[in-house]
Amino acid sequence: MAVQSLPADFYTSFLSKEAKERRPSPIRSLFPLEATPGLISLLVGKPNASTFPFTSLQFTARSPTDPSKETSQTLTGDELAEGLQYGPTAGIPSLIEWVHGLQEKVHGRKKGEGWRVSIGSGSQDIIYKAVHAMVNPGDAVLVESPVYAGVIPIFHTLNNEMVEVATDANGIVSSSLRSILENWPVEKPKPKVLYTVPYGCNPTGMTATVERRREVLALAREHNFLILEDDPYFYLYYGPNPRPPSYFALELEEPEVGRVLRFDSLSKILSSGIRIGFTSGPAPIVNALDGHTATANLQTPSLTQTIVFALLDSWGYDNFLTHTENVSKFYKEKRDVFEAAMQKHLGGLAEWTPPESGMFYWFKLLLPSTSDSDSEGDSEALITTKAFENGVLALPGTAFLPNGRKTAYVRASFSLLSESQVDEALRRLREVILEAQCNRAHVGN
């Protein structure tokens, strides 16, 4: 059965005024014509590659199937020349084609379904551009709460109203989302987008269940919004059950596809410094995103794309997935160490749900309230001052709440620490919590 995709003109109302008014780059829009057979191009001011001093680049990488062995890759000739020169706005063709194949293998999405791929300088880059391509200043937007702190400034600069949708250990609470939308003021335009991190959410560590995802997709169709699926921890899933399918995959069950704009990142599985991410979604939205890139930074660096493609192409999809499985096992071991230390030091002093993906713990400190308006306590002063003075650094939960309200929650990352460092960090945090409880008990008396 053929997949039904939404028509291109459907997305006109989802584009921001900025995106609609942006004119195509007069040079980059003509790039594809340079491939015309027999054509002599006087178009682009590309520097002559013969003046570049680089003649070859070589790197080694661990084998995904045998970490004790390394393989070597050398970039020369046309491959290196592509990496040293200006390239297409959306990314070098070889890497884009590889990503298309990956999305088909992992998410079941094939070409011809109305979606396309664009490479960005990390997923943060393309999320920023996607928001600007779709959201006008002052618009209301739906965000899961708590939400990744990195998107809050994006919406703040546009003076957007961030409408917080409740989450729990199973993901977005669909009843909360439905209530918000069904009670939306008639005279006020409904939000066009919902932002979510469905696997190993930063900060909560939650992974949304397939049932919740289906409910959210149904609401997207019912209330006409698009889902911004930010998924940097997809390949870091280590839960006991099979990994739930992505929104991008699940929308194949819907009457039509085209309501999911997906963001993937190689930062957590290949290198965070290499800054490669990619988006997959409706072609009209991705086209608008590329228009922003063409006028802002022209493209993602060709050289990093070339290096990444050389590695991925040498591995193939199966070895790439083997590598991601090894990465997820690594973080599961880190999670288990942190969980044991949490039980040892913070049992009875905090509440939490162990994460099933990602690299974060989100836990609620059991602090006595200081006032009627502070019923659950406030972690900010304790974490930013007392804990720091006692030699441990974490992030108070208020940083992940768009309205900045007080909360007793704390986010802690376990990705880099050794077992002894984890134990000592949580021991120090325990001391601070016990001292705070003692002091507040004296105040109450």
XYZ file of C-alpha atoms in Angstrom:
445
model
C 0.000 0.000 0.000
C 1.425 3.386 -1.021
C 2.192 5.866 1.723
C 0.003 8.967 1.526
C 1.923 12.182 2.213
C 0.501 15.617 2.873
C 0.595 17.932 -0.189
C 3.336 20.544 -0.408
C 0.910 23.463 -0.181
C -0.349 22.126 3.153
C 2.790 23.542 4.792
C 2.308 27.126 3.645
C 0.489 27.993 6.868
C 3.265 26.378 8.914
C 6.021 28.601 7.515
C 6.990 31.726 9.413
C 6.807 35.175 7.896
C 10.622 35.211 7.948
C 10.786 32.006 5.906
C 8.179 33.205 3.410
C 9.986 36.496 2.849
C 13.476 35.044 2.569
C 14.676 35.109 -1.012
C 16.696 32.193 -2.373
C 20.452 32.679 -2.530
C 21.103 33.934 -6.084
C 24.276 31.847 -6.263
C 23.516 28.718 -4.259
C 20.137 28.222 -5.892
C 22.007 27.732 -9.199
C 24.586 25.276 -7.824
C 22.845 22.179 -9.286
C 23.110 23.583 -12.816
C 26.896 23.255 -12.674
C 26.431 19.511 -13.170
C 24.908 20.079 -16.625
C 26.963 18.094 -19.188
C 29.096 20.312 -21.412
C 28.409 23.434 -19.362
C 31.218 25.899 -18.645
C 30.429 27.571 -15.331
C 31.378 31.155 -14.581
C 29.009 31.143 -11.611
C 30.675 30.539 -8.269
C 33.687 32.196 -6.711
C 35.194 28.922 -5.539
C 38.883 29.130 -4.682
C 41.113 27.042 -6.907
C 41.870 23.788 -5.068
C 45.424 23.730 -6.407
C 46.221 26.495 -3.916
C 45.160 24.382 -0.920
C 48.186 22.900 0.921
C 46.438 19.691 2.010
C 47.292 16.624 -0.087
C 45.897 13.837 2.091
C 44.266 13.260 5.459
C 44.408 10.027 7.420
C 42.607 8.894 10.569
C 42.183 5.651 12.483
C 39.080 4.380 14.252
C 38.246 1.475 16.525
C 36.495 -1.444 14.913
C 32.845 -1.745 16.025
C 33.115 -5.535 16.133
C 36.535 -5.741 17.801
C 37.542 -2.636 19.821
C 41.082 -3.978 20.178
C 41.594 -3.452 16.445
C 41.773 -0.199 14.508
C 41.085 0.569 10.881
C 42.703 3.358 8.890
C 41.045 5.699 6.399
C 42.863 7.995 3.990
C 41.261 10.872 2.127
C 42.931 11.819 -1.151
C 42.014 12.852 -4.675
C 38.422 13.719 -5.467
C 37.225 12.654 -2.009
C 39.571 15.106 -0.289
C 38.867 17.782 -2.916
C 35.147 17.587 -2.090
C 35.938 18.019 1.581
C 38.123 21.079 1.001
C 35.710 22.944 -1.263
C 32.360 24.703 -0.905
C 29.516 22.218 -1.119
C 25.728 22.032 -1.397
C 23.718 23.816 1.293
C 21.905 20.642 2.381
C 25.092 18.582 2.642
C 27.421 16.535 0.464
C 25.406 14.090 -1.685
C 27.186 10.947 -0.461
C 26.382 11.635 3.197
C 22.783 12.610 2.414
C 22.321 9.362 0.503
C 23.807 7.401 3.429
C 21.376 9.074 5.848
C 18.438 8.251 3.568
C 19.469 4.610 3.737
C 19.826 4.762 7.507
C 16.345 6.241 7.974
C 14.900 3.483 5.807
C 16.705 0.744 7.721
C 16.015 2.089 11.218
C 12.691 3.928 10.843
C 11.193 2.264 7.770
C 10.975 5.554 5.866
C 11.555 5.454 2.130
C 12.152 8.061 -0.515
C 9.064 9.303 -2.293
C 7.093 9.900 0.926
C 7.387 13.674 0.789
C 10.397 13.982 3.104
C 14.041 14.806 2.592
C 17.291 15.154 4.544
C 19.488 18.120 5.384
C 22.825 18.018 7.208
C 23.492 20.577 9.930
C 26.316 21.665 12.201
C 24.923 19.559 15.014
C 21.220 19.154 15.721
C 21.152 22.402 17.742
C 21.949 24.289 14.542
C 19.069 22.802 12.588
C 16.610 23.019 15.492
C 17.315 26.753 15.721
C 16.765 27.178 11.994
C 13.656 24.991 11.981
C 12.064 27.082 14.718
C 12.782 30.269 12.785
C 11.382 28.656 9.638
C 8.081 27.840 11.336
C 7.449 30.139 14.290
C 6.641 33.840 14.218
C 7.490 36.264 17.047
C 4.800 36.073 19.704
C 3.429 32.687 18.612
C 2.398 30.129 21.204
C 4.400 26.884 21.065
C 3.876 23.579 22.850
C 6.862 22.282 24.830
C 7.137 19.278 27.053
C 7.887 20.245 30.641
C 10.540 19.992 31.906
C 12.153 20.848 28.582
C 15.698 20.793 27.183
C 17.199 24.073 28.396
C 18.928 24.666 25.052
C 15.667 25.473 23.251
C 14.308 27.895 25.845
C 16.493 30.822 24.616
C 15.417 30.118 21.018
C 11.770 30.619 21.909
C 12.553 33.460 24.317
C 14.254 35.519 21.621
C 11.096 35.221 19.518
C 8.967 36.229 22.512
C 7.041 33.000 22.148
C 4.538 31.836 24.717
C 5.860 28.454 25.815
C 2.842 26.355 26.762
C 4.078 23.633 29.092
C 2.758 20.104 28.521
C 3.142 17.794 31.498
C 5.393 14.725 31.309
C 6.001 11.700 33.500
C 8.172 8.586 33.307
C 6.176 7.431 30.241
C 6.591 10.612 28.215
C 4.223 13.422 27.345
C 0.990 13.117 29.306
C -1.429 13.036 26.395
C -4.397 13.942 28.607
C -2.574 17.159 29.555
C -1.932 17.942 25.892
C -5.546 17.215 24.956
C -6.852 19.402 27.774
C -4.661 22.312 26.673
C -5.828 22.088 23.065
C -9.500 21.442 23.731
C -9.672 24.414 26.083
C -7.693 26.727 23.822
C -9.262 30.218 23.481
C -11.326 30.391 20.309
C -9.986 33.818 19.331
C -6.342 32.749 19.681
C -4.417 30.770 16.997
C -3.472 27.300 18.192
C 0.201 26.336 18.360
C 1.750 25.053 15.134
C 4.501 22.984 16.771
C 5.166 20.653 19.685
C 8.782 20.208 20.816
C 9.800 16.940 22.494
C 12.862 14.784 23.269
C 11.262 11.309 23.381
C 14.264 9.124 24.268
C 16.414 9.745 27.351
C 14.957 13.226 27.621
C 17.297 15.955 28.774
C 16.721 16.593 31.686
C 14.247 13.929 32.889
C 15.788 10.832 31.311
C 12.295 9.608 30.397
C 11.589 7.556 27.283
C 8.092 7.897 25.874
C 6.064 4.702 25.484
C 4.655 3.717 22.109
C 1.115 4.226 23.431
C 1.856 7.826 24.409
C 3.501 8.493 21.052
C 0.455 7.222 19.178
C -1.802 9.425 21.277
C 0.328 12.494 20.564
C 0.360 11.728 16.829
C -3.418 11.456 16.847
C -3.675 14.820 18.595
C -1.286 16.354 16.040
C -3.659 15.348 13.265
C -6.772 16.357 15.223
C -5.445 19.803 16.208
C -3.185 20.400 13.208
C 0.325 20.820 14.615
C 3.736 19.430 13.673
C 5.995 17.467 16.019
C 9.621 18.565 16.414
C 11.197 15.230 17.374
C 14.592 16.062 18.861
C 16.282 12.681 19.270
C 19.993 12.875 20.187
C 19.633 9.916 22.597
C 17.781 7.527 20.270
C 20.856 5.318 19.909
C 21.609 5.479 23.638
C 18.531 3.449 24.614
C 19.274 0.669 27.118
C 15.869 -0.100 28.635
C 14.781 -3.689 29.407
C 12.112 -3.691 26.680
C 12.611 -3.287 22.916
C 13.205 0.328 21.903
C 9.887 2.010 21.034
C 9.566 3.190 17.436
C 10.197 6.866 16.759
C 7.484 9.374 15.913
C 9.040 9.452 12.435
C 8.422 5.705 12.092
C 5.044 5.623 13.830
C 3.475 8.213 11.577
C 3.462 5.520 8.883
C 0.444 4.162 10.783
C -1.409 7.462 10.312
C -3.745 8.202 7.374
C -0.965 10.378 5.954
C 2.650 11.195 6.770
C 4.292 14.592 7.110
C 3.642 15.843 10.635
C 7.051 14.931 12.086
C 10.267 16.890 11.657
C 12.974 14.664 13.096
C 16.408 15.733 14.371
C 19.260 13.230 14.735
C 22.723 13.863 16.104
C 26.064 12.088 15.771
C 27.420 14.003 18.779
C 26.664 11.269 21.313
C 27.820 8.347 19.173
C 30.716 9.546 16.973
C 32.008 12.892 18.251
C 30.446 15.949 19.836
C 33.200 18.198 18.498
C 32.736 17.172 14.886
C 29.299 18.903 14.931
C 27.229 16.792 12.554
C 23.485 16.384 12.866
C 20.699 15.894 10.369
C 17.011 16.551 9.996
C 14.462 14.393 8.191
C 11.016 15.720 7.457
C 8.557 17.407 5.118
C 10.394 18.792 2.092
C 8.804 22.298 2.220
C 9.914 22.758 5.848
C 13.424 21.418 5.199
C 13.682 23.643 2.118
C 12.895 26.673 4.281
C 15.510 25.545 6.804
C 18.083 25.291 4.019
C 17.178 28.815 2.940
C 18.238 30.026 6.366
C 21.503 28.083 6.146
C 22.291 29.530 2.706
C 22.192 33.061 4.100
C 23.660 32.370 7.556
C 26.606 29.972 7.233
C 26.282 28.656 3.653
C 26.627 24.979 4.641
C 27.889 22.515 7.206
C 31.685 22.212 6.745
C 32.447 19.893 3.836
C 35.526 18.422 5.492
C 33.759 17.147 8.599
C 31.023 15.682 6.398
C 33.638 13.955 4.241
C 35.420 12.498 7.272
C 32.171 11.234 8.764
C 31.003 9.719 5.492
C 34.340 7.946 4.974
C 33.973 6.286 8.377
C 30.279 5.415 8.012
C 30.707 4.124 4.467
C 33.587 1.886 5.542
C 31.468 0.480 8.381
C 28.183 0.013 6.575
C 24.839 0.147 8.343
C 25.233 -3.084 10.317
C 28.584 -2.109 11.815
C 27.271 1.388 12.547
C 24.388 -0.120 14.498
C 26.807 -2.474 16.267
C 28.782 0.592 17.307
C 25.661 2.318 18.649
C 24.771 -0.817 20.611
C 28.232 -0.728 22.178
C 27.712 2.932 23.083
C 24.345 2.220 24.685
C 25.858 -0.647 26.711
C 28.565 1.734 27.922
C 25.979 4.222 29.172
C 23.876 1.477 30.740
C 26.887 0.500 32.832
C 27.352 4.145 33.779
C 23.651 4.356 34.676
C 23.887 1.242 36.848
C 26.831 2.679 38.762
C 24.973 5.936 39.350
C 21.814 4.111 40.387
C 23.715 2.096 43.009
C 25.251 5.274 44.423
C 21.842 7.001 44.435
C 20.386 4.132 46.435
C 23.365 4.221 48.795
C 23.498 7.947 49.471
C 20.145 9.488 48.547
C 17.689 6.763 49.470
C 15.033 8.472 51.616
C 16.416 11.900 50.711
C 15.266 12.034 47.080
C 12.818 10.463 44.665
C 13.616 9.389 41.118
C 12.878 7.017 38.234
C 15.988 5.387 36.728
C 16.472 6.480 33.088
C 16.252 3.976 30.239
C 18.209 6.067 27.756
C 20.636 8.960 27.693
C 23.016 10.212 30.339
C 20.965 12.106 32.927
C 19.274 11.568 36.272
C 16.351 13.767 37.254
C 15.609 13.539 40.952
C 13.460 15.357 43.470
C 15.059 16.393 46.732
C 12.860 15.755 49.749
C 13.287 19.159 51.318
C 11.040 20.697 53.961
C 8.963 23.578 52.551
C 9.760 27.083 53.743
C 6.358 28.596 52.937
C 2.889 27.715 51.688
C 3.908 28.739 48.160
C 7.008 26.528 48.388
C 5.239 23.228 49.061
C 7.920 20.983 47.557
C 11.021 22.947 48.419
C 13.486 24.705 46.136
C 16.705 23.070 44.970
C 18.288 26.156 43.400
C 20.021 27.757 46.386
C 21.080 24.408 47.790
C 22.582 23.186 44.503
C 24.148 26.419 43.233
C 25.591 27.493 46.582
C 25.774 24.826 49.282
C 26.506 21.868 47.039
C 29.112 23.823 45.097
C 30.787 24.901 48.332
C 30.877 21.225 49.323
C 32.619 20.285 46.076
C 29.834 19.005 43.832
C 28.277 20.691 40.800
C 24.846 19.884 39.356
C 22.013 21.811 37.726
C 18.889 22.936 39.604
C 15.670 21.910 37.920
C 14.419 25.464 37.469
C 16.778 25.805 34.464
C 14.506 23.404 32.539
C 11.194 25.109 33.314
C 10.230 27.808 30.796
C 8.548 29.947 33.455
C 11.516 29.543 35.820
C 9.347 28.492 38.730
C 10.797 26.941 41.859
C 11.238 23.200 41.952
C 12.869 20.619 44.178
C 14.256 18.738 41.172
C 17.914 18.440 40.155
C 19.588 17.204 36.969
C 22.817 15.240 37.200
C 24.912 13.884 34.337
C 26.724 10.561 34.757
C 28.504 10.315 31.396
C 32.073 11.192 32.407
C 32.528 10.169 36.023
C 34.324 7.113 37.362
C 32.641 4.928 39.964
C 34.670 6.502 42.765
C 33.811 10.017 41.565
C 30.097 9.178 41.441
C 30.221 7.771 44.951
C 32.037 10.800 46.328
C 29.823 13.301 44.510
C 26.624 11.807 45.883
C 28.168 11.446 49.343
C 28.885 15.186 49.312
C 25.385 15.939 48.063
C 23.947 13.801 50.852
C 25.800 15.899 53.415
C 24.327 19.082 51.981
C 20.774 17.710 51.945
C 21.021 16.469 55.533
C 22.371 19.835 56.647
C 19.503 21.635 54.881
C 16.944 19.368 56.495
C 18.502 19.931 59.919
C 18.593 23.719 59.502
C 14.990 23.907 58.360
C 13.908 21.702 61.222
C 15.528 24.172 63.654
C 13.788 27.061 61.899
C 10.457 25.256 62.222
C 11.001 24.852 65.940
